[in-house]
PDB file of C-alpha atoms in Angstrom:
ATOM      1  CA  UNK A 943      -9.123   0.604  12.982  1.00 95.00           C
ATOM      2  CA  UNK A 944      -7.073  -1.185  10.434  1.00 97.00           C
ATOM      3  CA  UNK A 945      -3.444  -2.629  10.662  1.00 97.00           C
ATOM      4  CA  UNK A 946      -0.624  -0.660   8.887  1.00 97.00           C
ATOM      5  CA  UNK A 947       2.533  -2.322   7.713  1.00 97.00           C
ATOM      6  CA  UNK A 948       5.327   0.075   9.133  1.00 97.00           C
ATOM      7  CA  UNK A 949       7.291   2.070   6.070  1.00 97.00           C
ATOM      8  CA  UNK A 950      10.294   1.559   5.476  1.00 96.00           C
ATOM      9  CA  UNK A 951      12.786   3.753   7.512  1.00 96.00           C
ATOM     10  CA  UNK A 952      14.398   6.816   5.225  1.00 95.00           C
ATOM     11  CA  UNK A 953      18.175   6.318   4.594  1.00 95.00           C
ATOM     12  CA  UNK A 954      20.065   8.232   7.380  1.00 95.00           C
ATOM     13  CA  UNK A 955      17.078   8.691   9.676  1.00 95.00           C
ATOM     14  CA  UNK A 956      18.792   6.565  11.968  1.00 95.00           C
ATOM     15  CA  UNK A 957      21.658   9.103  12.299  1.00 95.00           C
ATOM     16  CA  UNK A 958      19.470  12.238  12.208  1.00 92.00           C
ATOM     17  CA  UNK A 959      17.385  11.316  15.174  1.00 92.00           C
ATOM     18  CA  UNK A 960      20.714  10.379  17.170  1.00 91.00           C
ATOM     19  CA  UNK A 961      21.713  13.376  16.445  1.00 89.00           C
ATOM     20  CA  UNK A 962      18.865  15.579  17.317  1.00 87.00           C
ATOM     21  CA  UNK A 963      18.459  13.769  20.804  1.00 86.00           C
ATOM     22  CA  UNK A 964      21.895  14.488  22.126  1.00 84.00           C
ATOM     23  CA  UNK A 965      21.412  17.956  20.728  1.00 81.00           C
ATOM     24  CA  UNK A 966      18.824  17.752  23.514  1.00 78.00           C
ATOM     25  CA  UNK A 967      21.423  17.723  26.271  1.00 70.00           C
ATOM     26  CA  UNK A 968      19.200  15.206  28.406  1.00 62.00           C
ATOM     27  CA  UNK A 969      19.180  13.349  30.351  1.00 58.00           C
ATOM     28  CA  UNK A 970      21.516  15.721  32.066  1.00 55.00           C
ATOM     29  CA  UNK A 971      20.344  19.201  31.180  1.00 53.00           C
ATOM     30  CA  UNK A 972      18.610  20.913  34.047  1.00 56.00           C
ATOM     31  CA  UNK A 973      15.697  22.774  32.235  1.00 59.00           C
ATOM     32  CA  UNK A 974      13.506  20.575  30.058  1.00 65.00           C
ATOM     33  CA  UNK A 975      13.262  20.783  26.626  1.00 68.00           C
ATOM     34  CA  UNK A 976       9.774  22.065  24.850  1.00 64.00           C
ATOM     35  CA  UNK A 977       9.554  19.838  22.097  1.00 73.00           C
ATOM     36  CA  UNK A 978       8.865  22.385  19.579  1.00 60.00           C
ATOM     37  CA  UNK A 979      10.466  21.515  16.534  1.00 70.00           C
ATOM     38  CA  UNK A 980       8.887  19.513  13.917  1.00 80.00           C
ATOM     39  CA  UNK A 981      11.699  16.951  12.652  1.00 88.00           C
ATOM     40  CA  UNK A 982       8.816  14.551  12.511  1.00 92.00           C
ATOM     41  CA  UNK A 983       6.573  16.389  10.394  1.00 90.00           C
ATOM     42  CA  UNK A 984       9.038  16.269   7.194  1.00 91.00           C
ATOM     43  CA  UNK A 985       8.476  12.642   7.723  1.00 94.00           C
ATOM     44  CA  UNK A 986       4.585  12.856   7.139  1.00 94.00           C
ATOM     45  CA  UNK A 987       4.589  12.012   3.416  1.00 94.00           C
ATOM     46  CA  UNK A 988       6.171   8.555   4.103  1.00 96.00           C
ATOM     47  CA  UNK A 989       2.722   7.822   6.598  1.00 96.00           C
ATOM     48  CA  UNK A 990       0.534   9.244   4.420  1.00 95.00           C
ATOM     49  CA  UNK A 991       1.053   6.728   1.589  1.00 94.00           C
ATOM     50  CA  UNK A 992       1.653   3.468   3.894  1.00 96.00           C
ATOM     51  CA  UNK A 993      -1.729   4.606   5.685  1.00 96.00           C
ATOM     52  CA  UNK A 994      -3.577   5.417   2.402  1.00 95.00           C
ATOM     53  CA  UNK A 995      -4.138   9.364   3.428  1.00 94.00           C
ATOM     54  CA  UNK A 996      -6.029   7.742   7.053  1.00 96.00           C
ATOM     55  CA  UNK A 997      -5.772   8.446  10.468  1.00 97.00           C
ATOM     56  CA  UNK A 998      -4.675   5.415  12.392  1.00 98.00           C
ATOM     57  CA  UNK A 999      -6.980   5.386  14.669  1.00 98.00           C
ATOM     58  CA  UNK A1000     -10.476   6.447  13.602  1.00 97.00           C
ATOM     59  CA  UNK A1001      -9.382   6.129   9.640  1.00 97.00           C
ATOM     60  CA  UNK A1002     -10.674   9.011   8.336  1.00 96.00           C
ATOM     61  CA  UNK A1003      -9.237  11.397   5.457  1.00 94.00           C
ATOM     62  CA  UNK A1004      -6.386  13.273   6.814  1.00 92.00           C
ATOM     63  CA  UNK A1005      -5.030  15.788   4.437  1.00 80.00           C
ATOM     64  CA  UNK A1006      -2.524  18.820   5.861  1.00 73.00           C
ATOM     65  CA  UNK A1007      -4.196  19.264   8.939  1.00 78.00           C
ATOM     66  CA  UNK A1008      -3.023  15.469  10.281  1.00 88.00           C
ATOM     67  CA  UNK A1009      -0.557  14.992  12.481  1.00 92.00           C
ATOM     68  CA  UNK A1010       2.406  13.026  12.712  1.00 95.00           C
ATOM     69  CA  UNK A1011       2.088  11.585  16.137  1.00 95.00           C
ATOM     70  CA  UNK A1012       4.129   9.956  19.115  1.00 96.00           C
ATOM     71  CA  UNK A1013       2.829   6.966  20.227  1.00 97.00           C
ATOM     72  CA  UNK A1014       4.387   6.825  23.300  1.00 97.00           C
ATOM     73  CA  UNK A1015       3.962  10.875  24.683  1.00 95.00           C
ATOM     74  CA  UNK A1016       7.562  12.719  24.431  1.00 92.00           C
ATOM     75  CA  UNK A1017       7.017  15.303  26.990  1.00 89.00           C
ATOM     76  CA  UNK A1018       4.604  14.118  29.914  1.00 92.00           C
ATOM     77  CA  UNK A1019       2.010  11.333  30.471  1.00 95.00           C
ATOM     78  CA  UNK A1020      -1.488  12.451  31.119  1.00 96.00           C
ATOM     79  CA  UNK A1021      -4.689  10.330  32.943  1.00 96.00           C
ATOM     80  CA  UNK A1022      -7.656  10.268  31.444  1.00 96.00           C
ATOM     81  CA  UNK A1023     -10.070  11.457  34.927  1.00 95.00           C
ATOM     82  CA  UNK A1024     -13.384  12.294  32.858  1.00 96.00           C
ATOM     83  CA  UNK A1025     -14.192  11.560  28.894  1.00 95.00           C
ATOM     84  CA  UNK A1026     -16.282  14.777  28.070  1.00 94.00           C
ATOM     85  CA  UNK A1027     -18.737  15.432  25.311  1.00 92.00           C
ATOM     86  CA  UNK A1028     -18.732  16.298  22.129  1.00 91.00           C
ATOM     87  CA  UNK A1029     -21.138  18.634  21.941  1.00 84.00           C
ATOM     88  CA  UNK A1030     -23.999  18.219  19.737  1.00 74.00           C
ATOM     89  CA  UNK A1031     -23.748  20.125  16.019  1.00 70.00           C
ATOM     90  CA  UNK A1032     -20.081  21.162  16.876  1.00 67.00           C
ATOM     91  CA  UNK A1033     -16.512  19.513  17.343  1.00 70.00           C
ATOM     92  CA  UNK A1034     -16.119  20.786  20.246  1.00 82.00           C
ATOM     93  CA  UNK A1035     -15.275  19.143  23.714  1.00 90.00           C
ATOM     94  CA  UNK A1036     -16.954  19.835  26.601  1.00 92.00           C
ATOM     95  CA  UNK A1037     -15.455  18.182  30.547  1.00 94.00           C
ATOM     96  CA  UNK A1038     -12.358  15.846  29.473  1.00 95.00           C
ATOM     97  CA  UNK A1039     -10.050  16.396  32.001  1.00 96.00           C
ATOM     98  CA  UNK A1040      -6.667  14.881  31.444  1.00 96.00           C
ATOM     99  CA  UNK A1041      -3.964  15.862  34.084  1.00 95.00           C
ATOM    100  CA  UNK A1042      -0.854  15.350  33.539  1.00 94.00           C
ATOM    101  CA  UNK A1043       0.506  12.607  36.186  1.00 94.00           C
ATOM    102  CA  UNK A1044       4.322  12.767  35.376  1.00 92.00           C
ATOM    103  CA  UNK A1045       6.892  14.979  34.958  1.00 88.00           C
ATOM    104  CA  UNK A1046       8.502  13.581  32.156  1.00 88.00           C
ATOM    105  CA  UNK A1047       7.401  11.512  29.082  1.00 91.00           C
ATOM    106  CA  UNK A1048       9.573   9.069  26.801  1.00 93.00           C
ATOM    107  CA  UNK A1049      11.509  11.785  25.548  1.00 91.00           C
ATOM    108  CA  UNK A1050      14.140   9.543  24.252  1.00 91.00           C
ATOM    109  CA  UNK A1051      11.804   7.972  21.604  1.00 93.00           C
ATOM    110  CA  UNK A1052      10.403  11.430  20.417  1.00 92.00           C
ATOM    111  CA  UNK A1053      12.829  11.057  17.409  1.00 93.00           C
ATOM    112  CA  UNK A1054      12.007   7.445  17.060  1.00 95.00           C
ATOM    113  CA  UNK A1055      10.435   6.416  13.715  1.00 97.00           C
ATOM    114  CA  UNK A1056       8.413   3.228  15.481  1.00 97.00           C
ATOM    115  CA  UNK A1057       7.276   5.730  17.833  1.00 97.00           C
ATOM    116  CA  UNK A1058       5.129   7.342  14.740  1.00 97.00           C
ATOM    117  CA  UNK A1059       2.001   7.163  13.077  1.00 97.00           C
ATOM    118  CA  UNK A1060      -0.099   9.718  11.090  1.00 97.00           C
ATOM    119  CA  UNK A1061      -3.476  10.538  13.241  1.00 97.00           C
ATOM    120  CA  UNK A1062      -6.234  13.381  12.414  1.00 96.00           C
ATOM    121  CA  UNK A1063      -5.867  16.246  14.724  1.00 93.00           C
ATOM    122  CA  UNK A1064      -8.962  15.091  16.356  1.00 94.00           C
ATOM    123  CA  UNK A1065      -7.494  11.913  17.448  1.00 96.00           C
ATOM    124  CA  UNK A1066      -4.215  13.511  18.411  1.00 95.00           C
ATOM    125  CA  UNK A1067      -4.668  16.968  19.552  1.00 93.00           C
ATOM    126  CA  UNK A1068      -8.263  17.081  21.165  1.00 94.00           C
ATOM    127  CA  UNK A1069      -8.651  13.706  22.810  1.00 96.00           C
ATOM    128  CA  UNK A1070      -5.013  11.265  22.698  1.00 97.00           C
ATOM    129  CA  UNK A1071      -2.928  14.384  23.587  1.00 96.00           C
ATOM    130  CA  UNK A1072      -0.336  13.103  25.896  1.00 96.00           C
ATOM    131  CA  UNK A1073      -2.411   9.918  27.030  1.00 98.00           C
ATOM    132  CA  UNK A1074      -0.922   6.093  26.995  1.00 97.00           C
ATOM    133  CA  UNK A1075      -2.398   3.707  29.467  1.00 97.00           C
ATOM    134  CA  UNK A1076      -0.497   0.940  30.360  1.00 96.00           C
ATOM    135  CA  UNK A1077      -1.322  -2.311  32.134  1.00 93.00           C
ATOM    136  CA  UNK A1078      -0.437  -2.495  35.023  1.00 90.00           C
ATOM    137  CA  UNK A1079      -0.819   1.206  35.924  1.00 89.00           C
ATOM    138  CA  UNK A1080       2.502   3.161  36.605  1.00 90.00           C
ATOM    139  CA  UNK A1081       3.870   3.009  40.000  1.00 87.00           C
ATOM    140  CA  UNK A1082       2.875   5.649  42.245  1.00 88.00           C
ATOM    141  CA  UNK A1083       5.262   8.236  43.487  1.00 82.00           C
ATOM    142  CA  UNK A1084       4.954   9.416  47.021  1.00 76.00           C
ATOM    143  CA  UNK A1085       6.226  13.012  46.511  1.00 74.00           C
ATOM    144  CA  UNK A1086       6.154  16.209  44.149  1.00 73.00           C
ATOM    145  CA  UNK A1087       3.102  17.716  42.292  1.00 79.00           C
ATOM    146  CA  UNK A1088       3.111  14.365  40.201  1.00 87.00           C
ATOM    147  CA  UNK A1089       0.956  11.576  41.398  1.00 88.00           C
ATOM    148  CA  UNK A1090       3.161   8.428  39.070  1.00 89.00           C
ATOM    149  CA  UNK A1091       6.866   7.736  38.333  1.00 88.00           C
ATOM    150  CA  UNK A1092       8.727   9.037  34.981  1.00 87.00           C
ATOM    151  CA  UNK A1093       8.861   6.493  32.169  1.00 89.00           C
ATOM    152  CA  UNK A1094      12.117   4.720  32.069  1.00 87.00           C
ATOM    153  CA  UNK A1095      14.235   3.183  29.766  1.00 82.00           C
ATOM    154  CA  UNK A1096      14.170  -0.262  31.304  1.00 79.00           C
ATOM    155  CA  UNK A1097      10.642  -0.619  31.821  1.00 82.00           C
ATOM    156  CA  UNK A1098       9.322   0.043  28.091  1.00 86.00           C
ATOM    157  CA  UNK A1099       9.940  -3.898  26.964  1.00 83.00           C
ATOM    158  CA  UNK A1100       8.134  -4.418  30.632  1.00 87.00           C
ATOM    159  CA  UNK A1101       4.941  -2.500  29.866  1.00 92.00           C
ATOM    160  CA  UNK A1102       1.395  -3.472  28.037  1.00 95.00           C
ATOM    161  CA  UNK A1103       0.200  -0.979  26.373  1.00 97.00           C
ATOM    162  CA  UNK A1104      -3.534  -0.893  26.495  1.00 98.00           C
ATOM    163  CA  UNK A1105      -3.691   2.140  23.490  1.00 98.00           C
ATOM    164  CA  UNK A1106      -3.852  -0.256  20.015  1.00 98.00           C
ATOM    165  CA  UNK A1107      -0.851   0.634  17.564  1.00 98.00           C
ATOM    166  CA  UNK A1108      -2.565   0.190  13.946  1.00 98.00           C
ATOM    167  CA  UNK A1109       1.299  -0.809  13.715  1.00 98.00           C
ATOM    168  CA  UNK A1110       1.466  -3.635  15.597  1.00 97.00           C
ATOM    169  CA  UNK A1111       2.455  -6.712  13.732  1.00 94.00           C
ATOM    170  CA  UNK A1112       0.141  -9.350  14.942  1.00 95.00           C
ATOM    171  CA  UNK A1113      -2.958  -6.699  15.525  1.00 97.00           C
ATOM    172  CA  UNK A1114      -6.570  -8.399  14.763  1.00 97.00           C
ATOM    173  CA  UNK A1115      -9.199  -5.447  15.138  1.00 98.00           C
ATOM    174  CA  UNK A1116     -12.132  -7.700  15.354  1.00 98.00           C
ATOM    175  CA  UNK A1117     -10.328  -9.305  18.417  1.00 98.00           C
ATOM    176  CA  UNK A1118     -10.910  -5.973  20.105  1.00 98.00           C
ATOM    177  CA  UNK A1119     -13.852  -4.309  18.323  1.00 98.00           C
ATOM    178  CA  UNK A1120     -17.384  -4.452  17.583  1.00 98.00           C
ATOM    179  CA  UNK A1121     -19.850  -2.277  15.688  1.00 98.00           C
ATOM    180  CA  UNK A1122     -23.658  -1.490  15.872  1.00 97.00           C
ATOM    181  CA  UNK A1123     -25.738  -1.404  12.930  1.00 96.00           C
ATOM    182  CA  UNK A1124     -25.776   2.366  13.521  1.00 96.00           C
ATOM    183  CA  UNK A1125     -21.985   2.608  13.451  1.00 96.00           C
ATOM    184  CA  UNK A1126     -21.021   2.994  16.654  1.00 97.00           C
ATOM    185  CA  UNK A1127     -18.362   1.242  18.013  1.00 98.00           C
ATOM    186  CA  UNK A1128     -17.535  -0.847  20.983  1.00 97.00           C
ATOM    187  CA  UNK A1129     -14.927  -2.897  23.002  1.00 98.00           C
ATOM    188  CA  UNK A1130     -15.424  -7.171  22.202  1.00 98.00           C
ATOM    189  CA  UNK A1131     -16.687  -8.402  25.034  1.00 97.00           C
ATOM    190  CA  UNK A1132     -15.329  -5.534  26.888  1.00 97.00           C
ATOM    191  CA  UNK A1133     -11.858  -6.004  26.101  1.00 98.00           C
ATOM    192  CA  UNK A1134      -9.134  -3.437  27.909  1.00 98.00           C
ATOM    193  CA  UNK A1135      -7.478  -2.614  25.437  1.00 98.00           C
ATOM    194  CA  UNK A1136     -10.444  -1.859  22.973  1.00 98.00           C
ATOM    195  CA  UNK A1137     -11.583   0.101  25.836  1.00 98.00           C
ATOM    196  CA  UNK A1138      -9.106   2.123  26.076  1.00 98.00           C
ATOM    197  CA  UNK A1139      -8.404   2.740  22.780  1.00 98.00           C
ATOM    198  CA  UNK A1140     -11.976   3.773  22.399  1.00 98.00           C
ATOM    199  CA  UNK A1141     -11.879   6.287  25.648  1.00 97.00           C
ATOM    200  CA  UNK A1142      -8.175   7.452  24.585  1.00 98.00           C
ATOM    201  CA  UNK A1143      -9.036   8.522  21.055  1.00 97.00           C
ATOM    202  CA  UNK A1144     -12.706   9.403  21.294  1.00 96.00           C
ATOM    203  CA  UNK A1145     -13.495   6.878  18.666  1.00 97.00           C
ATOM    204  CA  UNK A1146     -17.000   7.017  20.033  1.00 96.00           C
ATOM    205  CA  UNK A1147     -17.349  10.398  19.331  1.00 95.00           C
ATOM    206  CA  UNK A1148     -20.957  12.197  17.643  1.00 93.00           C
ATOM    207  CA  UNK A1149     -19.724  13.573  14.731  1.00 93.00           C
ATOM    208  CA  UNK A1150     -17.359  10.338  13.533  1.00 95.00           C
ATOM    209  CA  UNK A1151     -20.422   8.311  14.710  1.00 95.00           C
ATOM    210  CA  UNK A1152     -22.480  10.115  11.980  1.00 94.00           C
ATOM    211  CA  UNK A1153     -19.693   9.720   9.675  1.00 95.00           C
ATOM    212  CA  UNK A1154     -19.447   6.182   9.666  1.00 96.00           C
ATOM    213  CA  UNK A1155     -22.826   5.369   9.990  1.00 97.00           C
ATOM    214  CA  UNK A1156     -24.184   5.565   6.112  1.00 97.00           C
ATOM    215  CA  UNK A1157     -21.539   2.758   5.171  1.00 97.00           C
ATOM    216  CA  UNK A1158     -21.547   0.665   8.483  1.00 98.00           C
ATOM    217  CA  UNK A1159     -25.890  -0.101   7.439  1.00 98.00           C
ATOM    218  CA  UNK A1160     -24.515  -0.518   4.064  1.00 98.00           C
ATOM    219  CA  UNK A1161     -22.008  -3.139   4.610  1.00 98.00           C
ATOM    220  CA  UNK A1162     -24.402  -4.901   7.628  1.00 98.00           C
ATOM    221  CA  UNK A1163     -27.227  -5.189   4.783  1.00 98.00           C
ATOM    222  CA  UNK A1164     -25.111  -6.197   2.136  1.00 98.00           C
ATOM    223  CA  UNK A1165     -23.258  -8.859   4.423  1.00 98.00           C
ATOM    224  CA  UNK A1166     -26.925 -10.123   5.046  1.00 98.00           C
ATOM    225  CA  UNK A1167     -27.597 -10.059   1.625  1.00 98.00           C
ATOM    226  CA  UNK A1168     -24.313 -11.918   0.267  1.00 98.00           C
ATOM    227  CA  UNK A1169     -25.069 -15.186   2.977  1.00 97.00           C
ATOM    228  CA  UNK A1170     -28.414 -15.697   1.542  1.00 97.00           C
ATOM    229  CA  UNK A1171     -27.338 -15.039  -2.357  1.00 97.00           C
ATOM    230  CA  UNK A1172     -27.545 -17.634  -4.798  1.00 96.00           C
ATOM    231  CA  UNK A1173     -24.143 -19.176  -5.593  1.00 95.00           C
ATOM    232  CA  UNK A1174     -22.456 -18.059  -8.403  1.00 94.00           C
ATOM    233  CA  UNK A1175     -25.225 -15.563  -9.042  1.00 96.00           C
ATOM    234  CA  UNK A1176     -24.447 -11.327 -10.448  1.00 97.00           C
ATOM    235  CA  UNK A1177     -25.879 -11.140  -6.520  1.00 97.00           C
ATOM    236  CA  UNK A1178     -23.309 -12.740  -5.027  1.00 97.00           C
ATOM    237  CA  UNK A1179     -20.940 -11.351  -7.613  1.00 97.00           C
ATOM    238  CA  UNK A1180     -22.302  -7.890  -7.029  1.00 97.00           C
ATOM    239  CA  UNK A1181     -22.515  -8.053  -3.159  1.00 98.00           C
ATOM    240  CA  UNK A1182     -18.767  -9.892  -2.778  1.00 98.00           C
ATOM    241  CA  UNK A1183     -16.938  -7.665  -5.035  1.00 97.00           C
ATOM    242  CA  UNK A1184     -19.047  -4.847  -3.409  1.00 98.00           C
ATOM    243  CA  UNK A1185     -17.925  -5.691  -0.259  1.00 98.00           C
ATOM    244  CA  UNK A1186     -14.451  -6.895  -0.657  1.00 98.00           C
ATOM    245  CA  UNK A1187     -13.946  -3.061  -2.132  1.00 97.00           C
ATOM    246  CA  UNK A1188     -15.408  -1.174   0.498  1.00 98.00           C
ATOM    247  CA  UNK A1189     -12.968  -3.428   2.677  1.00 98.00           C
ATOM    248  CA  UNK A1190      -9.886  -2.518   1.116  1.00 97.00           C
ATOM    249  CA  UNK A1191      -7.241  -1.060   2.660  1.00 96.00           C
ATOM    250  CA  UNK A1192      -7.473   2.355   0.433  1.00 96.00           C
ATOM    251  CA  UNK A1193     -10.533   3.178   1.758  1.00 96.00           C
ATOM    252  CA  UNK A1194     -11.865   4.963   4.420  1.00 96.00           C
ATOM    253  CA  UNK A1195     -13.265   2.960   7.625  1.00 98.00           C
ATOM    254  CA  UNK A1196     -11.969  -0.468   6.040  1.00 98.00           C
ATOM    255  CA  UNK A1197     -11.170  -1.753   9.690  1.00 98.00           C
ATOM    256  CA  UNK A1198     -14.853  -1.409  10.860  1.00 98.00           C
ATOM    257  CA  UNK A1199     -16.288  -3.227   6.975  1.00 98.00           C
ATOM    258  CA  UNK A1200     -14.003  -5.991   8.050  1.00 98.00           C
ATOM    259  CA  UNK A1201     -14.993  -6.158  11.438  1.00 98.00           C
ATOM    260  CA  UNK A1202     -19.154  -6.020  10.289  1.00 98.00           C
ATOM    261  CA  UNK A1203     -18.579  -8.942   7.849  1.00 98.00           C
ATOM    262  CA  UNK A1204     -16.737 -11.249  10.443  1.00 98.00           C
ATOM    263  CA  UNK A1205     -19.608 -10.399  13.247  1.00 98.00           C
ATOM    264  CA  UNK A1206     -22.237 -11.010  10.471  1.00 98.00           C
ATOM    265  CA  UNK A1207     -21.348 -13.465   8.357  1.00 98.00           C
ATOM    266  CA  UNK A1208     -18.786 -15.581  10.873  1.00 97.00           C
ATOM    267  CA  UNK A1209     -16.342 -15.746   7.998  1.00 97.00           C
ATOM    268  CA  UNK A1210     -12.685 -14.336   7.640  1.00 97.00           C
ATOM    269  CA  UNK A1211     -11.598 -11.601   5.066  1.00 97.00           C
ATOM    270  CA  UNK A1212      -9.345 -13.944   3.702  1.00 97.00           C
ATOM    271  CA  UNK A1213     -12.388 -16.341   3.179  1.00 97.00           C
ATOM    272  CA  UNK A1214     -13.981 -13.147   1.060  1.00 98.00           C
ATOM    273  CA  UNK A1215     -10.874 -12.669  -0.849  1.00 97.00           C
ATOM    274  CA  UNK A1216     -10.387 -16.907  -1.589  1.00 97.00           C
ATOM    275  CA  UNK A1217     -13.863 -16.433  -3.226  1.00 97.00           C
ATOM    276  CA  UNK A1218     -13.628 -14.046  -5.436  1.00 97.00           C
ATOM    277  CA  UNK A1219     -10.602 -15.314  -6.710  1.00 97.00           C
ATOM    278  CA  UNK A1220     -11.980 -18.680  -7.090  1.00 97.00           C
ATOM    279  CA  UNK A1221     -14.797 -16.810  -8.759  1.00 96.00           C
ATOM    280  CA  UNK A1222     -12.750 -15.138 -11.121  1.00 97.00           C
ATOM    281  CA  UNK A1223     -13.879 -11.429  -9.832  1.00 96.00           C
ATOM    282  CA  UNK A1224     -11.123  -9.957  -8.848  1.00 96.00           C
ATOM    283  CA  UNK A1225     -10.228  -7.947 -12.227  1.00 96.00           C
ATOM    284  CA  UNK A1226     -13.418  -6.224 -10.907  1.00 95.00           C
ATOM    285  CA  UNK A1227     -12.204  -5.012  -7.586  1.00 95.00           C
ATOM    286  CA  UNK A1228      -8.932  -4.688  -9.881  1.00 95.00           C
ATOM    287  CA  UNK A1229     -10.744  -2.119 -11.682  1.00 95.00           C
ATOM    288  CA  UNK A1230     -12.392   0.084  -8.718  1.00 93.00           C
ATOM    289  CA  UNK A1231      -9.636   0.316  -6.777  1.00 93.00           C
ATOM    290  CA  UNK A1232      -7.313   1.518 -10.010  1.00 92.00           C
ATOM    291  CA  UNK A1233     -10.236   4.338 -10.531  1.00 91.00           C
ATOM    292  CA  UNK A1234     -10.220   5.341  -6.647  1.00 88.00           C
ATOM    293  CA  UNK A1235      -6.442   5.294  -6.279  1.00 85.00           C
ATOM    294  CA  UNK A1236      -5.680   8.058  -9.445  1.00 78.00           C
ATOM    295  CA  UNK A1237      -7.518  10.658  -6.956  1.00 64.00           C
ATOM    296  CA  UNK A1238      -4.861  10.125  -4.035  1.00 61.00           C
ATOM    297  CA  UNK A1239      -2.068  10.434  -5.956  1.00 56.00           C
TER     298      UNK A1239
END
């Protein structure tokens, strides 16, 4: 994962989703509303550039198939009771079970542009779905079919989300993430929120694991490489610049090249970029990322 700075919010947006929620009817309507139009997708393009074409969450390509997602779920909020598997040579899912425990979800933030982000339909439709986890958990409700209390208003400042937001303003990934050599991925010292961002959005999943695994021994032997290089070398030159453009934000898996350097090398990314500038190699990243960039256009 890899923090986003938010886009900026489209002229009259503000308006248009005011609009479109009290031509809702709730909170007072007696049915409930299926969700079904897509307001939200005409607002893809804006989250496709800001996230570089990337899903939020496990950052790879998305192209027309992502989604624009809700962070918070509109309609209901689900559990996550058992993770499943994806099953081996195939994207398919096999034993996640995720009732729903509520009625109701934040339906008043469905036309909410902080409650977006663009996610693959992996992420969003096969494992997040209508998932958010909060600490502590919701209160319980002691009748109905529903086993938790609606979302409310009131309580959304209250609540800790324990699903990341590559949003978030102060976000660190490393603080919550680790990677294996292999490119698997796990929660820092077992942190809850890495957790459940992990569990919530399959990031552990076979075929993403394969996907990320060519680069993630790339970037652990190269950060191995680049401590023991000779300063001011065409190694070190060759292995920082290397690194500090497989790191940028344009490319895919970024968050987890970050995260390998700092566990490997014990230095920050801003340490990495101070060097290269010092070095005078930046016209070289420069370069790569001007030749990469004409193809997302």
């Amino acid at each position: 994962m890899l923090q986003f700075k938010r886009p900026r919010r489209p002229n009259g947006l503000k308006q248009r989703s005011k609009e479109q929620l009290q031509a809702l009817g709730l909170p007072n309507n007696n049915g409930w509303p299926d969700f079904k139009d897509k307001f939200w997708q005409d607002l893809k393009p804006h989250f496709m550039k800001a996230q570089h074409q990337k899903c939020g969450y496990c950052e790879i390509q998305v192209s027309a198939h992502g989604d624009v997602e809700h962070y918070r779920p509109k309609s209901e909020v689900q559990e996550l009771v058992a993770e499943g598997t994806e099953l081996a040579n195939s994207r398919k899912l096999k034993g996640r079970k995720i009732p729903a425990i509520t009625e109701k979800g934040y339906w008043w933030l469905a036309y909410e542009w902080e409650n977006y982000l663009l996610s693959c339909a992996i992420c969003n439709q096969k494992y997040k779905s209508a998932l958010f986890p909060i600490a502590p958990k919701r209160k319980a409700r002691n009748h109905g079919v529903f086993k938790a209390e609606n979302p409310k208003k009131t309580d959304v400042r209250k609540e800790k989300p324990l699903l990341i937001n590559p949003f978030e303003k102060d976000l660190d990934p490393y603080e919550h993430f680790e990677f294996l050599r292999s490119g698997v991925i796990k929660a820092r010292n077992n942190d809850p929120r890495g957790k459940e961002t992990i569990r919530v959005c399959g990031l552990r999943r076979i075929s993403l694991s394969r996907q990320r695994g060519p680069r993630a021994v790339q970037i652990w032997d190269d950060s191995l490489d680049f401590l023991l290089a000779e300063d001011d070398s065409n190694e070190q030159r060759r292995l920082a610049t290397g690194l500090y453009f497989s790191g940028h934000e344009i490319n895919l898996y970024a968050g987890m090249v970050r995260i390998i350097f700092k566990q490997i090398t014990f230095l920050e990314w801003s340490d990495l970029k101070n060097l290269i500038d010092q070095k005078g190699w930046m016209p070289i990243v420069k370069e790569r990322v001007k030749f990469a960039t004409q193809f997302q256009e």
